[in-house]
Coordinates of C-alpha atoms in Angstrom, one line a residue:
G20 CA 10.1 -43.5 -7.3
K21 CA 8.4 -43.3 -10.7
V22 CA 9.9 -39.8 -10.8
K23 CA 13.4 -41.1 -10.4
L24 CA 12.8 -44.4 -12.9
Q25 CA 11.7 -41.7 -15.5
Q26 CA 14.5 -39.3 -14.6
N27 CA 17.5 -42.1 -14.8
P28 CA 16.3 -44.1 -17.6
G29 CA 18.6 -47.4 -17.8
K30 CA 20.6 -46.6 -14.4
F31 CA 19.5 -49.6 -12.9
D32 CA 20.4 -51.9 -15.5
E33 CA 23.7 -50.5 -15.5
L34 CA 24.4 -50.8 -11.9
D35 CA 22.9 -54.4 -11.7
M36 CA 25.5 -55.5 -14.5
S37 CA 28.3 -54.1 -12.2
P38 CA 30.2 -56.4 -10.3
G39 CA 29.7 -54.8 -6.7
D40 CA 31.8 -54.3 -3.8
P41 CA 32.6 -57.8 -2.3
K42 CA 33.0 -56.6 1.1
W43 CA 28.7 -55.8 0.7
L44 CA 27.8 -58.4 -1.5
D45 CA 28.9 -61.2 1.4
V46 CA 26.8 -59.4 3.9
I47 CA 23.6 -59.3 1.7
E48 CA 24.0 -62.6 0.4
R49 CA 24.0 -63.8 4.4
D50 CA 20.9 -61.9 4.6
L51 CA 18.7 -62.6 2.0
H52 CA 17.2 -66.0 3.4
R53 CA 16.2 -64.0 6.8
Q54 CA 13.6 -61.9 4.8
F55 CA 10.0 -63.1 5.1
P56 CA 11.1 -66.7 5.0
F57 CA 7.9 -68.1 4.5
H58 CA 6.5 -66.0 2.0
E59 CA 5.9 -67.6 -1.4
M60 CA 8.5 -65.3 -3.1
F61 CA 11.6 -65.6 -0.3
V62 CA 11.1 -69.4 0.8
S63 CA 13.6 -70.7 -1.6
R64 CA 17.0 -70.2 -1.8
G65 CA 18.3 -69.0 -4.9
G66 CA 14.5 -68.2 -5.9
H67 CA 13.5 -65.3 -8.0
G68 CA 12.5 -63.4 -4.8
Q69 CA 16.0 -63.4 -3.2
Q70 CA 17.9 -62.8 -6.7
D71 CA 15.9 -60.0 -6.9
L72 CA 16.5 -58.9 -3.6
F73 CA 20.0 -59.2 -3.8
R74 CA 19.7 -56.8 -7.1
V75 CA 18.2 -54.5 -5.6
L76 CA 20.2 -54.1 -2.4
K77 CA 23.7 -54.6 -4.5
A78 CA 22.3 -51.8 -7.0
Y79 CA 22.0 -49.7 -3.8
T80 CA 25.3 -50.0 -2.4
L81 CA 26.7 -48.8 -5.8
Y82 CA 24.5 -45.7 -6.4
R83 CA 25.4 -44.9 -3.1
P84 CA 28.8 -46.2 -2.2
E85 CA 29.4 -43.9 0.5
E86 CA 26.7 -45.4 2.7
G87 CA 26.9 -49.1 1.2
Y88 CA 24.5 -51.5 2.7
C89 CA 22.4 -51.5 6.3
Q90 CA 20.5 -54.6 7.3
A91 CA 17.5 -52.7 7.9
Q92 CA 17.1 -51.8 4.1
A93 CA 16.5 -55.6 3.2
P94 CA 13.1 -55.9 4.8
I95 CA 12.1 -52.6 3.4
A96 CA 13.3 -53.6 -0.3
A97 CA 11.9 -57.1 0.5
V98 CA 7.9 -55.6 0.9
L99 CA 8.9 -53.4 -2.1
L100 CA 9.3 -56.4 -4.2
M101 CA 6.0 -58.4 -3.3
H102 CA 4.1 -55.4 -5.2
M103 CA 6.2 -54.1 -8.1
P104 CA 9.4 -55.5 -10.1
A105 CA 12.9 -54.9 -9.2
E106 CA 14.0 -51.7 -11.1
Q107 CA 10.8 -50.2 -9.7
A108 CA 11.3 -51.2 -6.1
F109 CA 15.1 -49.9 -6.5
W110 CA 14.1 -46.5 -6.9
C111 CA 11.8 -46.5 -4.1
L112 CA 14.3 -47.7 -1.8
V113 CA 16.2 -44.6 -3.3
Q114 CA 13.1 -42.3 -2.0
I115 CA 12.7 -43.9 1.0
C116 CA 16.6 -43.9 2.1
E117 CA 16.7 -40.3 0.8
K118 CA 13.4 -38.6 1.1
Y119 CA 10.8 -40.0 3.8
L120 CA 14.0 -41.4 6.3
P121 CA 17.4 -39.5 5.5
G122 CA 20.0 -40.6 7.3
Y123 CA 18.7 -43.6 9.1
Y124 CA 20.8 -45.9 7.1
S125 CA 24.2 -44.0 7.2
E126 CA 27.2 -45.5 9.1
K127 CA 26.5 -43.3 12.4
L128 CA 22.9 -43.7 12.4
E129 CA 22.7 -40.5 13.9
A130 CA 19.1 -39.3 12.4
I131 CA 17.8 -42.5 14.2
Q132 CA 19.3 -41.3 17.4
L133 CA 17.8 -38.0 17.4
D134 CA 14.0 -39.8 16.1
G135 CA 14.4 -41.7 19.2
E136 CA 14.7 -38.4 21.2
I137 CA 12.0 -37.1 19.6
L138 CA 9.7 -40.0 20.2
F139 CA 10.9 -40.2 23.8
S140 CA 9.9 -36.2 24.3
L141 CA 6.6 -36.6 22.3
L142 CA 5.6 -39.4 24.6
Q143 CA 5.6 -37.1 27.7
K144 CA 2.3 -35.8 25.9
V145 CA 0.7 -38.8 24.7
S146 CA 1.2 -41.0 27.8
P147 CA 2.7 -39.5 30.9
V148 CA 2.8 -43.0 32.1
A149 CA 4.8 -44.7 29.7
H150 CA 6.9 -41.7 29.4
K151 CA 7.7 -42.0 33.1
H152 CA 8.4 -45.6 33.7
L153 CA 11.1 -45.5 30.7
S154 CA 12.6 -42.4 32.0
R155 CA 12.6 -44.0 35.3
Q156 CA 14.0 -47.4 34.3
K157 CA 16.3 -45.6 32.0
I158 CA 15.8 -47.2 28.9
D159 CA 17.2 -45.9 25.8
P160 CA 14.5 -44.9 23.0
L161 CA 17.3 -46.9 20.7
L162 CA 16.7 -50.3 22.4
Y163 CA 13.1 -50.3 21.3
M164 CA 12.5 -47.9 18.5
T165 CA 15.3 -48.9 16.0
E166 CA 13.7 -51.9 14.4
W167 CA 10.3 -50.1 14.4
F168 CA 11.5 -47.0 12.5
M169 CA 14.5 -48.3 10.5
C170 CA 12.3 -51.2 9.2
A171 CA 9.3 -49.0 9.1
F172 CA 7.6 -51.8 11.3
S173 CA 7.5 -54.1 8.6
R174 CA 9.0 -56.7 11.1
T175 CA 7.5 -55.8 13.7
L176 CA 3.4 -55.7 13.1
P177 CA 0.8 -58.3 11.0
W178 CA 1.0 -58.2 7.6
S179 CA -2.0 -56.3 7.2
S180 CA -1.2 -53.7 9.6
V181 CA 2.0 -53.2 7.9
L182 CA 0.3 -52.5 4.3
R183 CA -2.3 -50.1 6.2
V184 CA 1.0 -48.7 7.9
W185 CA 3.0 -48.5 4.6
D186 CA -0.2 -46.5 2.9
M187 CA -0.7 -44.0 5.4
F188 CA 3.2 -43.7 5.6
F189 CA 3.7 -43.2 1.5
C190 CA 0.7 -40.6 1.6
E191 CA 1.7 -38.2 4.8
G192 CA 5.4 -39.0 5.4
V193 CA 7.3 -39.4 8.4
K194 CA 4.9 -38.3 10.9
I195 CA 3.0 -42.1 10.8
I196 CA 6.0 -43.8 11.9
F197 CA 6.0 -41.7 15.1
R198 CA 2.2 -41.4 15.5
V199 CA 2.4 -45.9 15.0
G200 CA 5.4 -46.1 17.9
L201 CA 3.8 -43.5 20.0
V202 CA 0.3 -45.7 19.8
L203 CA 2.5 -48.9 20.4
L204 CA 3.7 -47.2 23.9
K205 CA 1.0 -46.0 24.8
H206 CA -0.8 -48.7 25.0
A207 CA 1.6 -51.4 25.8
L208 CA 2.7 -49.1 28.8
G209 CA 0.2 -46.5 29.2
S210 CA -1.4 -47.6 32.4
P211 CA -0.3 -48.5 36.3
E212 CA -1.5 -51.7 35.9
K213 CA 0.8 -52.4 32.7
V214 CA 3.7 -50.6 34.3
K215 CA 3.5 -53.0 37.6
A216 CA 3.8 -55.8 35.7
C217 CA 7.5 -54.5 34.0
Q218 CA 9.7 -54.3 37.3
G219 CA 13.0 -54.2 35.2
Q220 CA 14.3 -52.8 32.3
Y221 CA 14.2 -56.8 30.8
E222 CA 10.4 -57.0 31.7
T223 CA 9.7 -53.6 30.3
I224 CA 12.2 -54.2 26.7
E225 CA 10.4 -57.8 26.5
R226 CA 7.0 -56.3 26.5
L227 CA 7.7 -53.7 23.8
R228 CA 9.3 -56.7 21.5
S229 CA 6.3 -58.9 22.1
L230 CA 3.2 -56.7 21.8
S231 CA -0.2 -57.4 22.3
P232 CA -2.0 -58.7 18.9
K233 CA -4.8 -56.2 20.1
I234 CA -2.4 -53.1 20.0
M235 CA -1.3 -54.4 16.5
Q236 CA -4.7 -55.3 15.2
E237 CA -5.2 -53.5 12.1
A238 CA -8.6 -51.6 12.4
F239 CA -7.8 -50.7 16.2
L240 CA -4.1 -49.5 15.5
V241 CA -5.4 -47.3 12.3
Q242 CA -8.0 -46.0 14.4
E243 CA -5.5 -45.0 17.3
V244 CA -2.9 -43.3 14.9
V245 CA -5.7 -41.2 13.2
E246 CA -7.3 -39.9 16.4
L247 CA -3.6 -39.6 18.3
P248 CA -3.6 -35.9 19.4
V249 CA 0.3 -35.4 18.0
T250 CA 0.2 -33.1 14.9
E251 CA 2.5 -32.6 12.0
R252 CA 3.3 -29.2 13.4
Q253 CA 4.5 -30.8 16.9
I254 CA 6.6 -33.3 15.4
E255 CA 8.4 -30.5 13.6
R256 CA 9.0 -28.4 16.6
E257 CA 10.1 -31.1 18.5
H258 CA 12.4 -32.0 16.0
L259 CA 14.3 -28.4 15.9
I260 CA 14.3 -28.4 19.6
Q261 CA 16.4 -31.8 19.6
L262 CA 18.4 -31.0 16.8
R263 CA 19.5 -28.0 18.7
R264 CA 20.4 -30.2 21.9
W265 CA 22.1 -32.8 19.6
Q266 CA 24.1 -30.2 17.7
E267 CA 25.3 -28.3 21.2
T268 CA 26.0 -31.4 23.2
R269 CA 28.3 -32.9 19.6
E270 CA 29.8 -29.7 18.6
L271 CA 31.6 -27.8 21.6
P272 CA 34.4 -25.1 20.7
P273 CA 37.7 -26.1 20.6
S274 CA 38.7 -24.4 23.8
E275 CA 36.2 -26.6 25.6
F276 CA 38.3 -29.8 25.0
L277 CA 41.4 -30.9 26.4
Q278 CA 43.8 -31.4 23.6
V279 CA 45.0 -34.9 23.7
A280 CA 44.1 -36.6 20.0
E281 CA 48.0 -37.3 19.8
A282 CA 48.5 -38.3 22.7
T283 CA 49.3 -42.1 23.8
W284 CA 47.8 -43.6 26.6
L285 CA 49.6 -46.0 28.5
V286 CA 48.5 -48.8 31.3
L287 CA 49.9 -49.1 34.5
N288 CA 49.6 -51.9 37.1
V289 CA 49.4 -50.0 40.5
S290 CA 50.9 -52.5 43.6
S291 CA 51.4 -51.4 47.0
H292 CA 54.9 -52.2 48.6
S293 CA 54.4 -55.5 51.1
G294 CA 58.1 -57.0 51.2
A295 CA 58.9 -59.3 48.2
A296 CA 55.4 -59.8 47.3
V297 CA 53.1 -58.0 44.9
Q298 CA 49.8 -57.1 46.2
A299 CA 46.9 -54.9 44.5
A300 CA 46.3 -51.4 45.9
G301 CA 42.8 -51.5 46.2
V302 CA 40.1 -48.8 45.3
T303 CA 40.1 -47.2 48.3
K304 CA 44.1 -46.5 48.6
I305 CA 43.8 -45.7 44.6
A306 CA 41.5 -42.9 45.3
R307 CA 43.4 -41.8 48.5
S308 CA 46.7 -42.3 47.1
V309 CA 47.2 -42.3 43.5
I310 CA 44.2 -39.9 42.1
A311 CA 44.3 -37.1 44.5
P312 CA 48.2 -36.7 44.5
L313 CA 48.2 -36.7 40.8
A314 CA 45.4 -34.0 40.5
E315 CA 47.3 -31.7 42.6
H316 CA 49.9 -32.0 39.7
H317 CA 47.0 -31.9 37.4
V318 CA 47.6 -34.8 35.7
S319 CA 44.3 -36.7 35.2
V320 CA 44.1 -40.4 35.0
L321 CA 41.4 -43.2 35.1
M322 CA 41.3 -46.3 37.2
L323 CA 40.1 -49.9 36.6
S324 CA 40.0 -52.2 39.3
T325 CA 39.1 -56.1 39.7
Y326 CA 39.6 -56.3 43.4
Q327 CA 42.4 -58.9 42.8
T328 CA 44.2 -56.0 40.2
D329 CA 44.3 -52.4 39.7
F330 CA 45.0 -50.5 36.9
I331 CA 45.6 -46.7 36.1
L332 CA 45.6 -44.7 32.5
V333 CA 48.0 -42.1 32.3
R334 CA 48.7 -40.0 28.8
E335 CA 52.7 -40.6 27.9
Q336 CA 53.5 -36.8 28.4
D337 CA 52.5 -37.2 32.0
L338 CA 54.3 -40.5 33.2
S339 CA 57.4 -39.1 34.3
V340 CA 55.1 -36.7 36.8
V341 CA 53.2 -39.8 37.9
I342 CA 56.0 -42.0 38.4
H343 CA 57.8 -39.1 40.5
T344 CA 54.7 -38.5 42.1
L345 CA 53.8 -42.2 43.1
A346 CA 57.1 -44.1 43.3
Q347 CA 57.9 -43.3 46.8
E348 CA 54.4 -45.1 48.4
F349 CA 54.1 -47.7 45.3
D350 CA 55.4 -50.1 43.0
I351 CA 54.5 -49.3 39.5
Y352 CA 54.9 -52.3 37.1
R353 CA 54.5 -52.9 33.5
E354 CA 53.8 -56.1 31.7
V355 CA 56.7 -57.8 29.8
G356 CA 56.4 -60.9 28.1
G357 CA 53.5 -61.5 30.8
E358 CA 56.0 -60.8 33.9
P359 CA 55.5 -57.3 35.5
V360 CA 58.4 -55.2 35.7
P361 CA 59.6 -52.4 37.8
V362 CA 59.2 -49.2 36.4
T363 CA 61.5 -46.4 38.2
R364 CA 61.6 -42.5 38.1
D365 CA 65.0 -42.6 36.4
D366 CA 63.7 -44.8 33.3
S367 CA 64.3 -42.7 30.2
S368 CA 61.4 -44.6 27.7
N369 CA 60.1 -46.6 30.7
G370 CA 59.9 -49.8 28.5
F371 CA 56.2 -49.0 27.3
P372 CA 55.1 -50.1 23.9
R373 CA 54.4 -46.9 21.7
T374 CA 51.2 -46.7 19.5
Q375 CA 51.7 -48.6 16.1
H376 CA 51.9 -46.2 12.9
G377 CA 48.9 -46.6 10.7
L378 CA 46.2 -47.3 13.4
S379 CA 43.3 -45.5 13.2
P380 CA 42.2 -44.2 16.8
T381 CA 39.2 -43.6 18.4
V382 CA 38.3 -40.8 20.3
H383 CA 36.1 -41.6 23.4
P384 CA 34.4 -38.2 24.7
I385 CA 33.1 -38.2 28.2
Q386 CA 31.7 -36.0 30.1
S387 CA 33.0 -34.6 33.3
P388 CA 31.2 -31.3 35.5
Q389 CA 33.5 -28.9 34.3
N390 CA 35.3 -30.3 31.4
R391 CA 34.9 -32.5 28.6
F392 CA 37.9 -34.8 28.1
C393 CA 39.1 -37.2 25.3
V394 CA 41.2 -40.1 25.2
L395 CA 42.1 -42.7 22.6
T396 CA 41.2 -46.5 22.5
L397 CA 44.1 -48.5 23.9
D398 CA 45.7 -51.2 22.0
P399 CA 43.5 -54.5 23.0
E400 CA 46.6 -56.8 23.8
T401 CA 47.8 -54.2 26.5
L402 CA 45.3 -55.0 29.0
P403 CA 43.0 -58.4 29.3
A404 CA 40.3 -58.2 26.5
I405 CA 37.4 -57.7 29.1
A406 CA 39.2 -54.6 30.6
T407 CA 39.7 -52.9 27.0
T408 CA 35.6 -53.5 26.5
L409 CA 35.0 -52.2 30.2
I410 CA 36.8 -49.0 29.0
D411 CA 34.7 -48.8 26.1
V412 CA 31.6 -49.0 28.5
L413 CA 33.1 -46.1 30.3
F414 CA 33.2 -44.0 27.6
Y415 CA 30.1 -45.1 25.7
S416 CA 27.7 -45.8 28.7
H417 CA 25.1 -43.8 26.9
R418 CA 24.7 -46.5 24.3
F419 CA 23.9 -49.3 26.6
P420 CA 20.9 -50.2 28.7
S421 CA 22.0 -48.7 32.3
D422 CA 22.9 -51.9 33.9
L423 CA 23.4 -54.6 31.3
L424 CA 26.1 -55.5 29.0
L425 CA 27.0 -58.1 26.8
T426 CA 30.9 -58.0 26.1
S427 CA 31.7 -59.6 22.9
S428 CA 35.2 -60.9 24.2
S429 CA 34.2 -63.1 26.3
G430 CA 30.7 -63.6 25.4
E431 CA 29.5 -63.3 28.9
L432 CA 26.8 -61.2 29.7
W433 CA 27.7 -58.4 32.8
R434 CA 25.5 -56.7 34.9
M435 CA 26.3 -53.0 36.0
V436 CA 25.5 -52.8 40.0
R437 CA 25.7 -49.1 41.1
I438 CA 28.0 -48.6 44.3
G439 CA 26.6 -45.9 46.6
G440 CA 24.1 -43.1 46.1
Q441 CA 26.3 -40.5 44.5
P442 CA 29.7 -40.7 42.8
L443 CA 32.6 -41.8 44.7
G444 CA 34.1 -39.4 47.4
F445 CA 37.0 -39.6 50.0
D446 CA 34.4 -40.2 52.3
E447 CA 32.6 -43.0 50.7
C448 CA 35.4 -44.8 49.0
G449 CA 35.7 -47.3 51.6
I450 CA 32.2 -49.1 50.5
V451 CA 34.0 -50.2 47.4
A452 CA 36.2 -52.7 49.1
Q453 CA 33.1 -53.4 51.8
I454 CA 31.4 -54.6 48.7
A455 CA 34.4 -56.0 46.8
G456 CA 35.6 -58.3 49.6
P457 CA 32.8 -60.5 50.2
L458 CA 31.9 -60.7 46.6
A459 CA 35.6 -62.2 45.9
A460 CA 35.0 -64.2 48.9
A461 CA 32.0 -65.9 47.1
D462 CA 33.9 -66.3 44.1
I463 CA 32.2 -64.0 42.3
S464 CA 34.2 -61.6 40.0
A465 CA 33.4 -58.0 40.0
Y466 CA 34.8 -55.2 37.7
Y467 CA 34.6 -51.4 39.3
I468 CA 35.2 -48.6 37.2
S469 CA 35.2 -44.7 38.5
T470 CA 36.0 -41.7 36.7
F471 CA 35.3 -39.9 40.0
N472 CA 31.9 -39.0 38.0
F473 CA 30.2 -41.9 38.3
D474 CA 31.1 -45.5 40.2
H475 CA 29.7 -48.8 38.9
A476 CA 30.8 -52.5 40.0
L477 CA 29.8 -54.8 37.0
V478 CA 29.5 -58.6 37.6
P479 CA 28.4 -61.7 35.6
E480 CA 24.9 -61.9 34.6
D481 CA 24.4 -65.5 35.9
G482 CA 25.7 -64.7 39.0
I483 CA 23.1 -61.7 39.9
G484 CA 21.5 -63.8 42.3
S485 CA 24.5 -64.7 44.4
V486 CA 25.2 -61.0 44.0
I487 CA 22.4 -60.1 45.4
E488 CA 22.1 -62.4 48.1
V489 CA 25.4 -61.7 49.2
L490 CA 24.9 -57.6 49.0
Q491 CA 21.7 -58.2 51.0
R492 CA 23.3 -60.2 53.7
R493 CA 26.2 -57.2 54.1
Q494 CA 23.6 -55.0 54.5
E495 CA 21.7 -56.6 57.1
G496 CA 24.6 -57.0 58.9
L497 CA 25.4 -53.0 58.9
A498 CA 22.0 -52.4 60.1
S499 CA 21.8 -55.1 63.1

């Protein structure tokens, strides 16, 4: 930081005098009072500590406008301000962001994701018990290490331990961050007794968020970090391995993609013929009578079902094939003013809303055994808000805990329940109806998602006890 300051005389003052981007200023302003609120420097709103923190963070958004502001930078800057004036703190923050933790605070957070994989791989050597437990419960490293690493443990450890860790961090670099993380994981989950007390994901994550004071005690922690059998060379080697894997999974040649970047995906509500009534087709029938025939015509679809209602997603360019293939057995409806209107094979435009110009579509990649498909997000108004949220889960499932989801659109917590022991097949598809039926009868909402790669039902978290009870009764009934 001192070198940067000498190389850029007057730069901080120049940034400090600039107005800044209102987009970042509002966010920074809201975060000021959250940083060490009981410390004398930051206890007063508008006090000198909060003012200096605002100046440092605003200056960084001007210095690196392509990055802007990340909330994890606030505690880092606050700790620096406790030990030095604002200008020096700014240049130290720059060095941390650019030299010590490069890429941690960028928009996509790719560096922290990569380091999460490195940490998890190193854990196998340090504590096989903890590694096996986290692996078995499918807990993504980002769920427990993000705040540790991005805030350099300033929001995790007691103050005396924070200072010792930072001393080592500035002297030896990022390897100290890895070592501290490995020590915490080892002592929190490194024995059969400790693992036994963490039966589920929730208990495990709570254990890692509420660490034992003994583990975090300054003398104990520093001694363990120093004696940990992980060298800088091992960390660098693991970094190269994980970086190669990261690049291989994210940089597939164009020939391995199904090119649909310009496609518009439409939502069709599929219902069975039943006289004048319109009824949901049901997952079993869709699997047998919709997906299979369309696959024969090389048409890929995605299915979203709620037991009462069934949707399939199709590309606009495939619409005529879909209608022609399914019209003999199904009524296919589009929604107009909230009312279902039949779609016929002779419709030229089919009345579906086209993608609005100016929208910036998001590409969702999903993995399948032979191919990698890309589809676009849907207009949120096309489906109920919860449905589009579930579609996001389908494509970004690796970013969530394997069985837990907070739907921001509804404010509800949903839990994912695995259906069957393997991906849905024609012999197994009946199990979906067998499970969804009893849940619906018990007034429990359930969403079902399938791409023929995996199958899950989502049920409200507050009803998980009832779900377990219903499914246990069903299982006992089948066994008797």
